CSV table of C-alpha atoms in Angstrom, one decimal:
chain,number,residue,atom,x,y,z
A,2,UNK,CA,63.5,18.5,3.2
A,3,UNK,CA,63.0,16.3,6.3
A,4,UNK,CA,61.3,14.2,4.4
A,5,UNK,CA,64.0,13.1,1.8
A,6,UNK,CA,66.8,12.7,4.3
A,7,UNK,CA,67.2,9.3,3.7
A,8,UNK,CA,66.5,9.3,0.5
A,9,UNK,CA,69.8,12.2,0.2
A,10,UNK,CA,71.9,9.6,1.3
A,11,UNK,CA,70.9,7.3,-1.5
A,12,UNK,CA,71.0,9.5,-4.0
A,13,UNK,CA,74.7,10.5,-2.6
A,14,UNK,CA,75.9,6.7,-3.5
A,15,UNK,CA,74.0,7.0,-6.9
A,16,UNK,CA,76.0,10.3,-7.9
A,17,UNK,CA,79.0,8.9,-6.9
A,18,UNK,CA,78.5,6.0,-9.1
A,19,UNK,CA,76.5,6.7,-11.8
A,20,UNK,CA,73.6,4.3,-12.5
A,21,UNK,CA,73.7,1.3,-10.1
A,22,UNK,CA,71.7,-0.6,-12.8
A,23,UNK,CA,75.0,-0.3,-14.7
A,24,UNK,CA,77.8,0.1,-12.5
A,25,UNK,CA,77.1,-2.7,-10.0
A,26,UNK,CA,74.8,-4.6,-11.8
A,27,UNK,CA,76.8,-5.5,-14.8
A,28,UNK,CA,80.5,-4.8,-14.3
A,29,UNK,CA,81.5,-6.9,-11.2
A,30,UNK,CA,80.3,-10.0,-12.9
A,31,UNK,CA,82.0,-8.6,-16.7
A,32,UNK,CA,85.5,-8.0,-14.5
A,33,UNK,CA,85.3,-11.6,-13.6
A,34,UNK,CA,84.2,-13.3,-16.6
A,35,UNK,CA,84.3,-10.5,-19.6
A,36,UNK,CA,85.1,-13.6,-21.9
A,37,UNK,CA,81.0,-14.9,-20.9
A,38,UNK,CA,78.8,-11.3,-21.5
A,39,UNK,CA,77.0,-10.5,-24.8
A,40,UNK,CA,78.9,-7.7,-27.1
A,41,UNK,CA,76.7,-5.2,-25.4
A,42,UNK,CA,77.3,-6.2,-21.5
A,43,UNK,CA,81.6,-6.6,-22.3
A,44,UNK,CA,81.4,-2.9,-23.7
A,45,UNK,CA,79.7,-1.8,-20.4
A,46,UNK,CA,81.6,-3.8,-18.7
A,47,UNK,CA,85.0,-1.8,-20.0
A,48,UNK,CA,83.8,1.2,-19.7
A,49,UNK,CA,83.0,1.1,-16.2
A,50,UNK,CA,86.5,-0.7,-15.9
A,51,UNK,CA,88.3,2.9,-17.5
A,52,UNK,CA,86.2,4.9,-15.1
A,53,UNK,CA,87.4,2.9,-12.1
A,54,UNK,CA,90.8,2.8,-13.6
A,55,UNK,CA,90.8,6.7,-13.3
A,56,UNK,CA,89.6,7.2,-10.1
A,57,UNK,CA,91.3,8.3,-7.1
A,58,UNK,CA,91.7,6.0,-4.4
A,59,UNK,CA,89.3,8.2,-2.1
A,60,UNK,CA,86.7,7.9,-4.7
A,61,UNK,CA,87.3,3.9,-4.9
A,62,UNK,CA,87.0,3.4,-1.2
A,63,UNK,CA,84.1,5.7,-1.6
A,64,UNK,CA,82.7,3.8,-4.4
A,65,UNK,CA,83.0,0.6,-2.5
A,66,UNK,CA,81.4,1.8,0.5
A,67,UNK,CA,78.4,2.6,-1.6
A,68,UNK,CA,78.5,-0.8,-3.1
A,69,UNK,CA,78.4,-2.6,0.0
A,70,UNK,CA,75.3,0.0,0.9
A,71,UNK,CA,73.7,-0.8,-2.0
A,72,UNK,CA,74.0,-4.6,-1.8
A,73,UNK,CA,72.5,-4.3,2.2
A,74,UNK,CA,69.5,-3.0,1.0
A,75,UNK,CA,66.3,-4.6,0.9
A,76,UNK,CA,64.7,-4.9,-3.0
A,77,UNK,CA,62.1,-2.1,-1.9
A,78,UNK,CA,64.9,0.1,-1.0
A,79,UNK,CA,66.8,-0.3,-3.9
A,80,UNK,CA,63.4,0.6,-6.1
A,81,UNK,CA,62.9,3.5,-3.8
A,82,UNK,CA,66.4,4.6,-4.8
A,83,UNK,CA,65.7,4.2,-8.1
A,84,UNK,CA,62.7,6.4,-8.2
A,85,UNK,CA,64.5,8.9,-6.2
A,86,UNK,CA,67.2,9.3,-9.3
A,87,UNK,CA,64.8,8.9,-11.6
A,88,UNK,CA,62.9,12.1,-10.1
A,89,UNK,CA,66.4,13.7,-9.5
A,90,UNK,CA,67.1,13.2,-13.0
A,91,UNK,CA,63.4,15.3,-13.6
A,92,UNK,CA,64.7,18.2,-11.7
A,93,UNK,CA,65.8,21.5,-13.3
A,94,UNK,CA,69.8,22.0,-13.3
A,95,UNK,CA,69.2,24.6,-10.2
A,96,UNK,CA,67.3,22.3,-8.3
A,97,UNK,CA,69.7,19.3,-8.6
A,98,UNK,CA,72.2,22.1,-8.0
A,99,UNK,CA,70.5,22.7,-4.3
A,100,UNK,CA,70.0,18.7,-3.7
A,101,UNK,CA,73.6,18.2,-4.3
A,102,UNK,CA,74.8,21.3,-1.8
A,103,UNK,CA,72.0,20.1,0.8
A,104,UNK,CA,73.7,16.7,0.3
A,105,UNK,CA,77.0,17.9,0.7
A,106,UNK,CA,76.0,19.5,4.0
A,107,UNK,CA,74.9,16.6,5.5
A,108,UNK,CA,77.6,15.1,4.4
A,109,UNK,CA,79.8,17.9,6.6
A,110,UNK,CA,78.0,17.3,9.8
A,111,UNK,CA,79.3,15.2,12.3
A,112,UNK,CA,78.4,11.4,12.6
A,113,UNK,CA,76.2,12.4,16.0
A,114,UNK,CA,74.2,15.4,14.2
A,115,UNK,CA,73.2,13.0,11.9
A,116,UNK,CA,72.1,10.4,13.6
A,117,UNK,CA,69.9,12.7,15.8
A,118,UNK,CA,67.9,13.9,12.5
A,119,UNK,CA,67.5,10.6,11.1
A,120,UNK,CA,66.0,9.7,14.4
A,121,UNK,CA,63.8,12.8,14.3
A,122,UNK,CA,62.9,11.8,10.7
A,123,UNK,CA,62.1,8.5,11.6
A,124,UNK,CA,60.1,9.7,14.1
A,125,UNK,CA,58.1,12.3,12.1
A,126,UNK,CA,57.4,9.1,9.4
A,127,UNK,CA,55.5,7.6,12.3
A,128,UNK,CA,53.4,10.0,12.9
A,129,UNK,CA,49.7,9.8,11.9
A,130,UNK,CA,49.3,11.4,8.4
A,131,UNK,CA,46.9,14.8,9.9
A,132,UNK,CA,49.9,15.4,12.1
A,133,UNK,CA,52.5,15.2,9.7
A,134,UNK,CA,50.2,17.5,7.2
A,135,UNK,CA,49.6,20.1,10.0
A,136,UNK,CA,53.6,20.1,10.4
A,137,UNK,CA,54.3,20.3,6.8
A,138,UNK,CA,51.6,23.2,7.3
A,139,UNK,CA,53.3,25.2,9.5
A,140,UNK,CA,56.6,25.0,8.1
A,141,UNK,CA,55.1,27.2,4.9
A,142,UNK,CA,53.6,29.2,7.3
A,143,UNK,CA,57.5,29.6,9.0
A,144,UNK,CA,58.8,29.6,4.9
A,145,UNK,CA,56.3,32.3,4.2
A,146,UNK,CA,57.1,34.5,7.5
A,147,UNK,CA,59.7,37.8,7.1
A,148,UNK,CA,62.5,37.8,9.2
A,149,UNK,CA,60.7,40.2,11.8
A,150,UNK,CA,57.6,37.5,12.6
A,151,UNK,CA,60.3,34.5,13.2
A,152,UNK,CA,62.2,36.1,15.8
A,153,UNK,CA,58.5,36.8,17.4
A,154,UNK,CA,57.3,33.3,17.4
A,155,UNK,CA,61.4,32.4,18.4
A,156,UNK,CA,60.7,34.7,21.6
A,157,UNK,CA,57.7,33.4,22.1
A,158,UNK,CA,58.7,29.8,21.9
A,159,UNK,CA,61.7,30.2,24.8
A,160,UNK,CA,58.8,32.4,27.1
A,161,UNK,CA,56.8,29.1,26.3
A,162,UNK,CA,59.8,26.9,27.6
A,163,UNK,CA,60.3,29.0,30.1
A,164,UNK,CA,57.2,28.7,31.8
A,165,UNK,CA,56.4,26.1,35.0
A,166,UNK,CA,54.9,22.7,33.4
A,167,UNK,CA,52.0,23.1,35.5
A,168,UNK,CA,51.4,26.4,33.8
A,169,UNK,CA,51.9,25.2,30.2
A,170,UNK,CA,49.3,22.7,30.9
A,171,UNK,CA,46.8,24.9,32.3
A,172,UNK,CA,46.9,27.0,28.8
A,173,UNK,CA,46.6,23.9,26.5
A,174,UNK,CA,43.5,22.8,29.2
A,175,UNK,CA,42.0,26.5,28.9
A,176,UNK,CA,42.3,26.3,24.8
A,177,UNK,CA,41.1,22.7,24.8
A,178,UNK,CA,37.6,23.8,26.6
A,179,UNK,CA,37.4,26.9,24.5
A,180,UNK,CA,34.9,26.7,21.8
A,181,UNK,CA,36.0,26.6,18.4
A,182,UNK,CA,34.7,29.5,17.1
A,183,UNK,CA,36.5,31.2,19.8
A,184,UNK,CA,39.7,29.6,19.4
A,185,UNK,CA,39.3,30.9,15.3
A,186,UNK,CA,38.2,34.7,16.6
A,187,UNK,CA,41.3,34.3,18.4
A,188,UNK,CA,43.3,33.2,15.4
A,189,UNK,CA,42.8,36.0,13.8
A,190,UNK,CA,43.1,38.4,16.3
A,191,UNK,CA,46.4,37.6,16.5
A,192,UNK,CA,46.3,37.6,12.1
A,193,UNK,CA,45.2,41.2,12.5
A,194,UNK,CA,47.4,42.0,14.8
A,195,UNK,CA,50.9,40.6,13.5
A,196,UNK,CA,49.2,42.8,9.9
A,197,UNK,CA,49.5,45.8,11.9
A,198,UNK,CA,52.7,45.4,12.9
């Protein structure tokens, strides 16, 4: 999900509007000059006109927001947002139904909340690609885990946090100089033990 955070927010000003291709692209210029567009493009062009017509002002001042948004992007965003409906278009009615609540929660959190993850997303797209795959790693391994095991490794992590600096870095140094096949025996110690459990 981290992964498509910013591609949520385009795909929020697609829904709104429907296909950009279509909305933006044609009817601006067929409001102007409807008397200058082919048969086809005037008969966009007014039905686009009716759906404006009927929507609330919310949803105009909406609409227009995501115009402007639209028309600040670079052409390699725009094709990215493309892609991204196209592939939401792909998804299974219950799937789009989970993009478009996830949307709508980010949508509900304040201004600051967002900012922060789309700076911890930006971040995480910097990282080197082994990093990012070791991350997406253990979140299935979090995914997979019952309710019993995360509140384990949740205890764990604030004993971690609450431990002196110098003694955190004394444990990474210790598991650093460990040989690997030790480091694995201990792996699955631990396996073993959280199967017993």
């Amino acid at each position: 999900m981290i992964r498509g955070l910013p591609t949520l927010l385009v795909l929020g000003a697609i829904l709104t509007l429907g296909d950009f291709d279509v909305v933006w692209g044609q009817a601006p210029a067929a409001i102007e000059g409807l008397d200058k567009l082919s048969p086809e493009e005037r008969a966009i062009a007014e039905r686009n006109l009716e759906r404006w017509q009927k929507l609330t002002p919310e949803e105009r001042a909406r609409a227009l927001e995501n115009y402007r948004r639209w028309q600040s992007m670079t052409p390699e965003e725009r094709e990215s947002a493309r892609q991204n409906y196209r592939r939401f278009r792909q998804l299974t009615p219950d799937q789009r139904a989970q993009v478009l609540k996830d949307f709508q929660r980010w949508n509900e959190l304040p201004k600051e909340r967002q900012q922060e993850l789309q700076k911890a997303y930006e971040r995480y797209q910097r990282l080197p690609q082994e990093r990012r795959d070791r991350l997406q790693q253990r979140l299935g391994q979090w995914e997979s885990m019952t309710p019993e095991e995360r509140e384990r490794v949740l205890r764990n992590q604030e004993r971690w946090r609450q431990m002196p600096p110098e003694e955190r870095e004394r444990i990474r140094e210790r598991w650093r100089q460990m040989p690997p096949e030790e480091r694995e025996r201990l792996r699955q110690q631990r396996q073993q033990h959280r199967g017993s459990q």
